[in-house]
Coordinates of C-alpha atoms in Angstrom, one line a residue:
M140 CA 47.8 74.1 24.2
S141 CA 47.3 73.0 20.6
C142 CA 49.6 70.0 21.2
C143 CA 47.4 69.0 24.1
K144 CA 44.2 69.4 22.2
V145 CA 45.2 67.2 19.3
P146 CA 45.3 63.9 21.2
V147 CA 42.0 64.8 22.9
L148 CA 40.4 65.4 19.5
I149 CA 41.8 62.2 18.2
E150 CA 40.5 60.2 21.1
A151 CA 37.1 61.8 20.8
Q152 CA 37.0 60.9 17.0
V153 CA 38.1 57.3 17.8
E154 CA 35.4 57.0 20.4
M155 CA 32.8 58.4 18.0
G156 CA 34.0 56.1 15.3
S157 CA 33.8 53.0 17.6
V158 CA 30.3 54.1 18.7
N159 CA 29.2 54.4 15.0
E160 CA 30.8 51.1 14.2
L161 CA 29.0 49.4 17.1
E162 CA 25.6 51.0 16.0
H163 CA 26.4 49.8 12.5
K164 CA 27.1 46.3 13.6
S165 CA 24.0 46.2 15.8
L166 CA 21.8 47.2 12.9
F167 CA 23.3 44.4 10.8
R168 CA 22.8 42.0 13.7
Q169 CA 19.2 43.0 14.0
E170 CA 18.7 42.5 10.3
E171 CA 20.3 39.0 10.5
D172 CA 18.2 38.1 13.5
A173 CA 15.1 39.2 11.8
A174 CA 16.0 37.1 8.7
Q175 CA 16.7 34.1 10.8
T176 CA 13.5 34.5 12.7
K177 CA 11.5 34.8 9.5
E178 CA 13.2 31.7 8.1
V179 CA 12.5 29.7 11.3
S180 CA 8.8 30.8 11.2
L181 CA 8.5 29.7 7.6
M182 CA 10.0 26.3 8.5
E183 CA 7.6 25.9 11.4
Q184 CA 4.6 26.8 9.1
G185 CA 5.8 24.1 6.6
S186 CA 6.3 26.5 3.7
L187 CA 10.1 26.0 3.8
S188 CA 11.6 22.6 4.7
T189 CA 14.9 22.2 6.4
S190 CA 16.4 20.3 3.6
F191 CA 15.7 23.0 1.1
A192 CA 17.0 25.6 3.4
Q193 CA 20.4 24.0 3.5
H194 CA 20.6 23.0 -0.2
T195 CA 18.2 23.5 -3.1
P196 CA 18.8 20.8 -5.8
K197 CA 19.3 22.1 -9.3
A198 CA 17.1 20.1 -11.8
P199 CA 19.2 19.2 -14.9
K200 CA 17.9 19.7 -18.4
N201 CA 18.5 16.4 -20.2
T202 CA 17.5 15.3 -23.6
M203 CA 15.8 11.9 -24.1
L204 CA 19.1 10.3 -25.2
N205 CA 21.0 11.8 -22.3
S206 CA 18.3 10.5 -19.8
I207 CA 18.5 7.0 -21.4
K208 CA 22.3 7.1 -21.2
I209 CA 22.3 8.1 -17.5
V210 CA 19.7 5.5 -16.4
I211 CA 20.6 2.6 -18.7
F212 CA 24.1 2.8 -19.9
C213 CA 26.0 4.3 -17.0
N214 CA 25.6 1.3 -14.7
K215 CA 27.5 -1.9 -15.2
L216 CA 24.8 -4.0 -13.5
N217 CA 22.5 -3.2 -16.4
L218 CA 24.6 -5.6 -18.5
L219 CA 22.1 -8.2 -17.0
L220 CA 19.1 -6.5 -18.5
P221 CA 19.0 -8.7 -21.7
F222 CA 18.4 -11.7 -19.4
G223 CA 14.8 -10.5 -19.0
P224 CA 13.8 -10.8 -22.7
L225 CA 15.9 -13.9 -23.0
A226 CA 13.8 -15.5 -20.2
I227 CA 10.6 -14.7 -22.2
L228 CA 12.1 -16.3 -25.3
V229 CA 13.1 -19.5 -23.4
H230 CA 9.6 -19.7 -21.9
Y231 CA 8.0 -19.9 -25.3
M232 CA 10.7 -21.8 -27.2
I233 CA 12.0 -24.4 -24.7
D234 CA 9.6 -24.2 -21.8
S235 CA 12.3 -25.1 -19.2
K236 CA 11.0 -23.9 -15.9
G237 CA 14.4 -24.0 -14.2
W238 CA 16.0 -21.8 -16.9
V239 CA 13.1 -19.4 -17.1
F240 CA 13.2 -18.9 -13.3
L241 CA 17.0 -18.4 -13.3
L242 CA 17.0 -16.0 -16.3
T243 CA 14.0 -14.0 -14.9
L244 CA 15.6 -13.8 -11.5
V245 CA 18.8 -12.4 -13.0
G246 CA 16.9 -10.0 -15.3
I247 CA 14.9 -8.5 -12.4
T248 CA 18.0 -7.8 -10.4
P249 CA 19.2 -4.7 -12.4
L250 CA 15.6 -3.5 -12.6
A251 CA 15.3 -3.5 -8.8
E252 CA 18.5 -1.6 -8.5
R253 CA 17.4 1.0 -11.1
L254 CA 14.1 1.4 -9.2
G255 CA 16.2 2.4 -6.2
Y256 CA 18.3 4.8 -8.3
A257 CA 15.2 6.5 -9.8
T258 CA 13.7 6.7 -6.3
E259 CA 16.9 8.4 -4.9
Q260 CA 16.8 10.9 -7.7
L261 CA 13.1 11.7 -7.0
A262 CA 14.0 11.9 -3.2
C263 CA 16.4 14.8 -4.0
Y264 CA 13.3 17.0 -4.7
T265 CA 11.2 15.8 -1.8
G266 CA 13.4 16.2 1.3
P267 CA 14.8 13.5 3.7
T268 CA 11.6 12.3 5.3
V269 CA 9.5 11.7 2.1
G270 CA 12.7 10.5 0.5
G271 CA 13.2 7.8 3.1
L272 CA 9.5 6.7 2.7
L273 CA 9.9 6.7 -1.1
N274 CA 13.0 4.5 -0.9
A275 CA 11.2 2.0 1.3
T276 CA 8.1 2.1 -0.9
F277 CA 9.6 1.5 -4.3
G278 CA 12.2 -0.8 -2.9
N279 CA 9.3 -3.1 -2.1
V280 CA 7.5 -2.8 -5.4
T281 CA 9.2 -6.0 -6.7
E282 CA 8.1 -8.2 -3.8
L283 CA 4.6 -6.7 -3.8
I284 CA 4.1 -7.4 -7.5
I285 CA 5.4 -10.9 -7.2
S286 CA 3.0 -11.5 -4.2
I287 CA 0.0 -10.2 -6.1
F288 CA 0.7 -12.5 -9.1
A289 CA 1.2 -15.5 -6.8
L290 CA -2.0 -14.7 -4.9
K291 CA -3.9 -14.5 -8.2
N292 CA -2.6 -18.0 -9.0
G293 CA -3.7 -19.3 -5.6
M294 CA -0.1 -19.7 -4.3
I295 CA -0.9 -18.5 -0.8
R296 CA 2.2 -20.0 0.8
V297 CA 4.5 -18.4 -1.8
V298 CA 3.0 -15.1 -0.9
Q299 CA 3.4 -15.6 2.8
L300 CA 7.0 -16.9 2.5
T301 CA 8.1 -14.2 0.0
L302 CA 6.8 -11.4 2.3
L303 CA 8.4 -13.1 5.3
G304 CA 11.7 -13.5 3.5
S305 CA 11.7 -9.8 2.5
I306 CA 11.2 -8.8 6.2
L307 CA 14.0 -11.1 7.3
S308 CA 16.3 -10.0 4.5
N309 CA 15.8 -6.3 5.2
M310 CA 16.3 -6.6 9.0
L311 CA 19.3 -8.9 8.9
L312 CA 21.1 -8.8 5.5
V313 CA 20.4 -5.3 4.3
L314 CA 20.9 -3.7 7.8
G315 CA 23.8 -5.9 8.5
C316 CA 25.6 -5.0 5.2
A317 CA 24.9 -1.3 5.9
F318 CA 26.4 -1.5 9.5
F319 CA 29.3 -3.6 8.2
C320 CA 30.3 -1.4 5.3
G321 CA 29.7 1.9 7.2
G322 CA 31.8 0.5 10.1
L323 CA 34.7 -0.4 7.8
V324 CA 34.7 3.1 6.4
F325 CA 34.4 4.8 9.8
Y326 CA 36.3 2.1 11.8
Q327 CA 37.8 4.6 14.2
K328 CA 34.4 5.5 15.7
D329 CA 30.9 4.2 16.4
Q330 CA 28.3 5.6 13.9
V331 CA 25.3 7.2 15.6
F332 CA 21.7 7.2 14.7
D333 CA 18.4 8.4 16.3
K334 CA 17.7 6.0 19.2
G335 CA 14.2 7.3 19.6
T336 CA 13.2 6.6 16.0
A337 CA 14.8 3.2 16.3
T338 CA 12.7 2.4 19.4
V339 CA 9.5 3.4 17.6
N340 CA 10.3 1.3 14.7
S341 CA 11.1 -1.7 16.9
G342 CA 7.7 -1.3 18.6
L343 CA 6.0 -1.3 15.2
L344 CA 7.8 -4.5 14.2
L345 CA 6.8 -6.1 17.5
M346 CA 3.2 -5.1 16.8
A347 CA 3.4 -6.8 13.4
V348 CA 4.8 -9.9 15.1
M349 CA 1.8 -9.8 17.4
G350 CA -0.6 -9.7 14.5
I351 CA 1.1 -12.6 12.8
L352 CA 1.7 -14.6 16.0
F353 CA -1.9 -14.8 17.4
P354 CA -3.5 -16.5 14.4
A355 CA -0.8 -19.2 14.5
V356 CA -1.2 -19.6 18.3
L357 CA -5.0 -19.9 17.8
H358 CA -4.5 -22.6 15.2
Y359 CA -1.9 -24.7 17.0
T360 CA -3.7 -24.6 20.4
H361 CA -7.0 -25.7 18.7
S362 CA -8.9 -23.1 20.7
E363 CA -11.0 -21.6 17.8
V364 CA -14.7 -20.9 18.5
H365 CA -15.5 -21.9 14.9
A366 CA -12.9 -24.3 13.5
G367 CA -11.4 -23.1 10.3
S368 CA -13.3 -19.7 10.2
S369 CA -12.2 -18.0 13.4
E370 CA -8.5 -18.0 12.4
L371 CA -9.4 -16.4 9.0
A372 CA -11.7 -13.8 10.6
L373 CA -9.0 -12.9 13.2
S374 CA -6.5 -12.5 10.4
R375 CA -8.7 -10.2 8.4
F376 CA -9.6 -8.1 11.4
S377 CA -6.0 -7.8 12.5
S378 CA -5.0 -6.8 8.9
C379 CA -7.4 -3.9 9.0
I380 CA -6.0 -2.8 12.4
M381 CA -2.5 -3.1 11.0
L382 CA -3.3 -1.0 8.0
I383 CA -4.8 1.7 10.3
A384 CA -1.7 1.6 12.4
Y385 CA 0.5 2.0 9.3
A386 CA -1.5 5.0 8.1
A387 CA -1.0 6.6 11.6
Y388 CA 2.7 5.8 11.3
L389 CA 2.9 7.6 7.9
F390 CA 1.1 10.7 9.4
F391 CA 3.5 10.6 12.4
Q392 CA 6.5 10.5 10.1
L393 CA 5.4 13.2 7.6
K394 CA 3.7 15.6 10.0
S395 CA 4.5 15.2 13.7
Q396 CA 8.1 14.0 13.3
S397 CA 9.3 15.6 10.0
N398 CA 12.9 15.5 11.0
S399 CA 13.0 11.8 11.9
Y400 CA 15.4 11.1 9.1
S401 CA 17.6 14.1 9.6
P402 CA 21.1 13.7 11.1
L403 CA 21.6 14.0 14.8
D404 CA 24.7 16.1 15.6
E405 CA 26.5 19.1 14.2
E406 CA 29.3 16.9 12.8
T407 CA 26.8 15.1 10.6
N408 CA 25.2 18.3 9.5
Q409 CA 28.6 19.6 8.4
N410 CA 29.3 16.4 6.5
E411 CA 26.0 16.9 4.7
E412 CA 26.7 20.5 3.8
T413 CA 30.1 19.7 2.4
S414 CA 28.7 16.8 0.3
A415 CA 25.6 18.7 -0.8
E416 CA 27.1 19.8 -4.1
D417 CA 28.0 16.2 -4.9
E418 CA 24.4 15.1 -4.4
D419 CA 22.6 17.2 -7.0
P420 CA 20.2 15.0 -9.0
E421 CA 21.3 13.7 -12.4
I422 CA 17.8 13.6 -13.8
S423 CA 14.7 15.9 -13.4
K424 CA 11.7 15.1 -11.2
W425 CA 9.5 14.2 -14.1
E426 CA 12.2 12.0 -15.7
A427 CA 12.4 10.1 -12.4
I428 CA 8.7 9.6 -12.3
I429 CA 8.6 8.4 -15.9
W430 CA 11.5 6.0 -15.3
L431 CA 9.8 4.7 -12.1
S432 CA 6.6 3.9 -14.2
I433 CA 8.6 2.2 -17.0
L434 CA 10.7 0.1 -14.6
T435 CA 7.7 -0.9 -12.5
A436 CA 5.8 -2.1 -15.6
W437 CA 8.8 -4.2 -16.8
V438 CA 9.2 -5.7 -13.3
S439 CA 5.5 -6.6 -13.4
L440 CA 5.8 -8.3 -16.7
L441 CA 8.8 -10.4 -15.6
S442 CA 7.2 -11.2 -12.3
G443 CA 4.4 -13.2 -14.0
Y444 CA 6.9 -15.5 -15.7
L445 CA 8.9 -15.8 -12.4
V446 CA 5.9 -16.9 -10.4
D447 CA 4.9 -19.5 -13.1
A448 CA 8.3 -21.0 -13.0
I449 CA 8.8 -21.4 -9.2
E450 CA 7.3 -24.9 -8.8
G451 CA 9.2 -26.2 -11.9
A452 CA 12.5 -24.7 -10.7
S453 CA 12.0 -26.3 -7.3
V454 CA 11.6 -29.7 -8.9
S455 CA 14.4 -29.2 -11.4
W456 CA 17.0 -28.0 -8.8
N457 CA 15.7 -30.1 -6.0
I458 CA 15.5 -27.1 -3.7
P459 CA 12.6 -26.5 -1.3
I460 CA 10.0 -23.9 -2.4
A461 CA 10.4 -22.3 1.1
F462 CA 14.1 -21.6 0.4
I463 CA 13.3 -20.1 -3.0
S464 CA 10.5 -17.9 -1.6
V465 CA 12.2 -16.8 1.6
I466 CA 15.8 -16.4 0.5
L467 CA 16.3 -16.2 -3.3
L468 CA 13.3 -14.0 -4.3
P469 CA 13.8 -11.3 -1.5
I470 CA 17.6 -11.0 -2.2
V471 CA 16.7 -10.0 -5.8
G472 CA 13.8 -7.8 -4.7
N473 CA 15.9 -6.1 -2.1
A474 CA 18.6 -5.0 -4.4
A475 CA 17.5 -1.4 -4.2
E476 CA 17.5 -1.5 -0.4
H477 CA 21.0 -3.1 -0.5
A478 CA 22.4 -0.4 -2.7
G479 CA 20.7 2.5 -0.9
A480 CA 21.3 1.4 2.7
I481 CA 25.0 0.7 2.0
M482 CA 25.6 3.9 0.2
F483 CA 24.0 6.0 3.0
A484 CA 26.0 4.1 5.7
M485 CA 29.3 4.7 3.8
K486 CA 28.4 8.4 3.8
D487 CA 27.8 8.4 7.6
K488 CA 24.1 8.9 7.1
L489 CA 22.9 6.0 9.2
D490 CA 19.5 7.5 9.9
L491 CA 18.8 7.2 6.2
S492 CA 20.1 3.6 6.1
L493 CA 17.7 2.7 9.0
G494 CA 14.9 4.5 7.2
V495 CA 15.4 2.3 4.2
A496 CA 16.1 -1.1 5.8
I497 CA 13.9 -1.0 8.9
G498 CA 11.4 1.3 7.2
S499 CA 11.1 -1.3 4.4
S500 CA 10.6 -4.1 7.0
I501 CA 7.8 -2.0 8.7
Q502 CA 6.2 -1.3 5.4
I503 CA 6.1 -5.0 4.4
S504 CA 4.9 -6.3 7.8
M505 CA 2.4 -3.5 8.5
F506 CA 1.2 -2.7 5.0
A507 CA 2.1 -5.4 2.4
V508 CA 1.2 -8.4 4.5
P509 CA -2.3 -7.1 5.6
F510 CA -2.8 -5.6 2.2
C511 CA -2.4 -9.1 0.6
V512 CA -4.8 -10.5 3.1
V513 CA -7.4 -7.9 2.2
I514 CA -6.7 -8.3 -1.6
G515 CA -7.1 -12.1 -1.2
W516 CA -10.4 -11.5 0.6
M517 CA -11.6 -9.6 -2.4
M518 CA -10.3 -12.3 -4.8
G519 CA -11.9 -15.0 -2.8
Q520 CA -8.6 -16.4 -1.7
Q521 CA -8.3 -17.5 2.0
M522 CA -5.1 -15.7 2.7
D523 CA -4.5 -15.4 6.4
L524 CA -1.8 -14.3 8.9
N525 CA -1.0 -17.9 10.0
F526 CA 2.6 -18.2 8.7
Q527 CA 3.0 -21.5 10.5
L528 CA 4.9 -22.1 13.7
F529 CA 8.5 -22.4 12.3
E530 CA 8.2 -19.2 10.2
T531 CA 6.5 -17.2 13.0
A532 CA 9.1 -18.2 15.5
M533 CA 11.9 -17.2 13.1
L534 CA 10.3 -13.8 12.6
F535 CA 9.8 -13.3 16.4
I536 CA 13.4 -14.1 17.2
T537 CA 14.7 -11.9 14.4
V538 CA 12.8 -8.9 15.6
I539 CA 14.0 -9.4 19.2
V540 CA 17.7 -9.7 18.0
V541 CA 17.5 -6.5 15.8
A542 CA 15.7 -4.6 18.6
F543 CA 18.6 -5.4 20.9
F544 CA 21.2 -4.3 18.3
L545 CA 19.3 -0.9 17.9
Q546 CA 18.7 -0.1 21.5
E547 CA 22.1 1.7 22.0
G548 CA 21.7 4.1 19.1
T549 CA 25.2 3.2 17.7
S550 CA 26.6 0.8 15.1
N551 CA 29.9 -0.6 14.0
Y552 CA 31.2 -3.3 11.7
F553 CA 31.0 -6.0 14.4
K554 CA 27.3 -5.5 14.8
G555 CA 26.9 -5.6 11.0
L556 CA 28.9 -8.9 10.9
M557 CA 26.7 -10.4 13.6
L558 CA 23.5 -9.5 11.7
I559 CA 24.9 -11.0 8.5
L560 CA 25.9 -14.3 10.3
C561 CA 22.3 -14.4 11.8
Y562 CA 20.9 -14.2 8.2
L563 CA 23.2 -17.1 7.2
I564 CA 21.7 -19.2 10.0
V565 CA 18.2 -18.3 8.8
A566 CA 19.1 -19.3 5.2
A567 CA 20.5 -22.6 6.3
S568 CA 17.4 -23.3 8.4
F569 CA 15.0 -22.8 5.5
F570 CA 17.3 -24.9 3.2
V571 CA 16.7 -27.9 5.4
H572 CA 13.1 -27.0 6.3
E573 CA 10.2 -28.9 4.7
D574 CA 7.0 -26.9 4.5
P575 CA 4.2 -29.0 6.0
Q576 CA 1.5 -27.1 4.1
Q577 CA 2.2 -28.2 0.6
D578 CA -1.4 -28.0 -0.5
G579 CA -1.4 -24.2 -0.1
I580 CA 1.4 -23.7 -2.7

């Protein structure tokens, strides 16, 4: 009897233990579900962003000397920084426009790259969406400053060509280098990005082409109601509309589509989580803001000397001003975009690369160009959106080509190579192109 009862008692204890264990697990599961539900509700309310839920950056505590060492002395490209002060000395001692332009161009290059670095450090504290917009914004500071100085001096064609060249450089050269380098690193697969966001960006670029195309068509068809004034009035009206559209785009990115720069699939999320520890910022948020202010001021100073030397450099080197404005100036100004877009692509974060390259093109075409028209209006300068027939056609074809490359939502090194080769064709075209409107320079 006792031998028979023992197994029965053991089985009863095992069953009771399993029941208790199940109840215990169910309680833990309920607590975990409640915690997850609370976290999701906080994210939906905007009090907790997805980027900070995954990884919270640790702000370093650097001294002033450590901060200077990190920003200035830890990058080999900063060996070119002395060329900036040297350009100022040459300007006052020799007054050779060709040398001043060359030295200033070389001196601005590391500043543009350091602007990108400081922006990336600041983006670590803001999340991916604001970070992508910051990269696009401060990546274009160099071109915008150069354009304002040129507009102040009445060099309207230089402003138009510089902004146009920056758009072409971002869409073809920067995006092409990102696709090419990312494709070489991940050559065994096609890199994936958000096709929906790419479609919206392509639509915005086409809208910018529309705003620039119609004044040129109005001019060359000689169909103005008031000759000479209708074209300028249309440009100013279209510029105001484009600024409103860009403001709506910012609201859409920051509020309605806050995850537009976030990765797409679980594999990319895992890659981000594994590399999160390696992406802690090297400087604090306020250090990044201070360095952004210092670098922007130094770029502004050198840009004044650069603009003054453009005409002299064109005569000394026997190179068209159109080539200098469309090709040379944007390559230097887009150094930050080059570094950022390539770095993100090589880490398989192609959405961030698109956010920098295409986002920068959108910002120039939808904000910088109409902004310069409005600023010129205030200055009394007749800056308009008529970029001439050759330049407008070049922009239109470029936007169509890039839109076709983005429509699949995938990239590889071959697509990147094609975009780079397209940019070489554009550069060669402007090298042999003679600008008919020499009086506007």
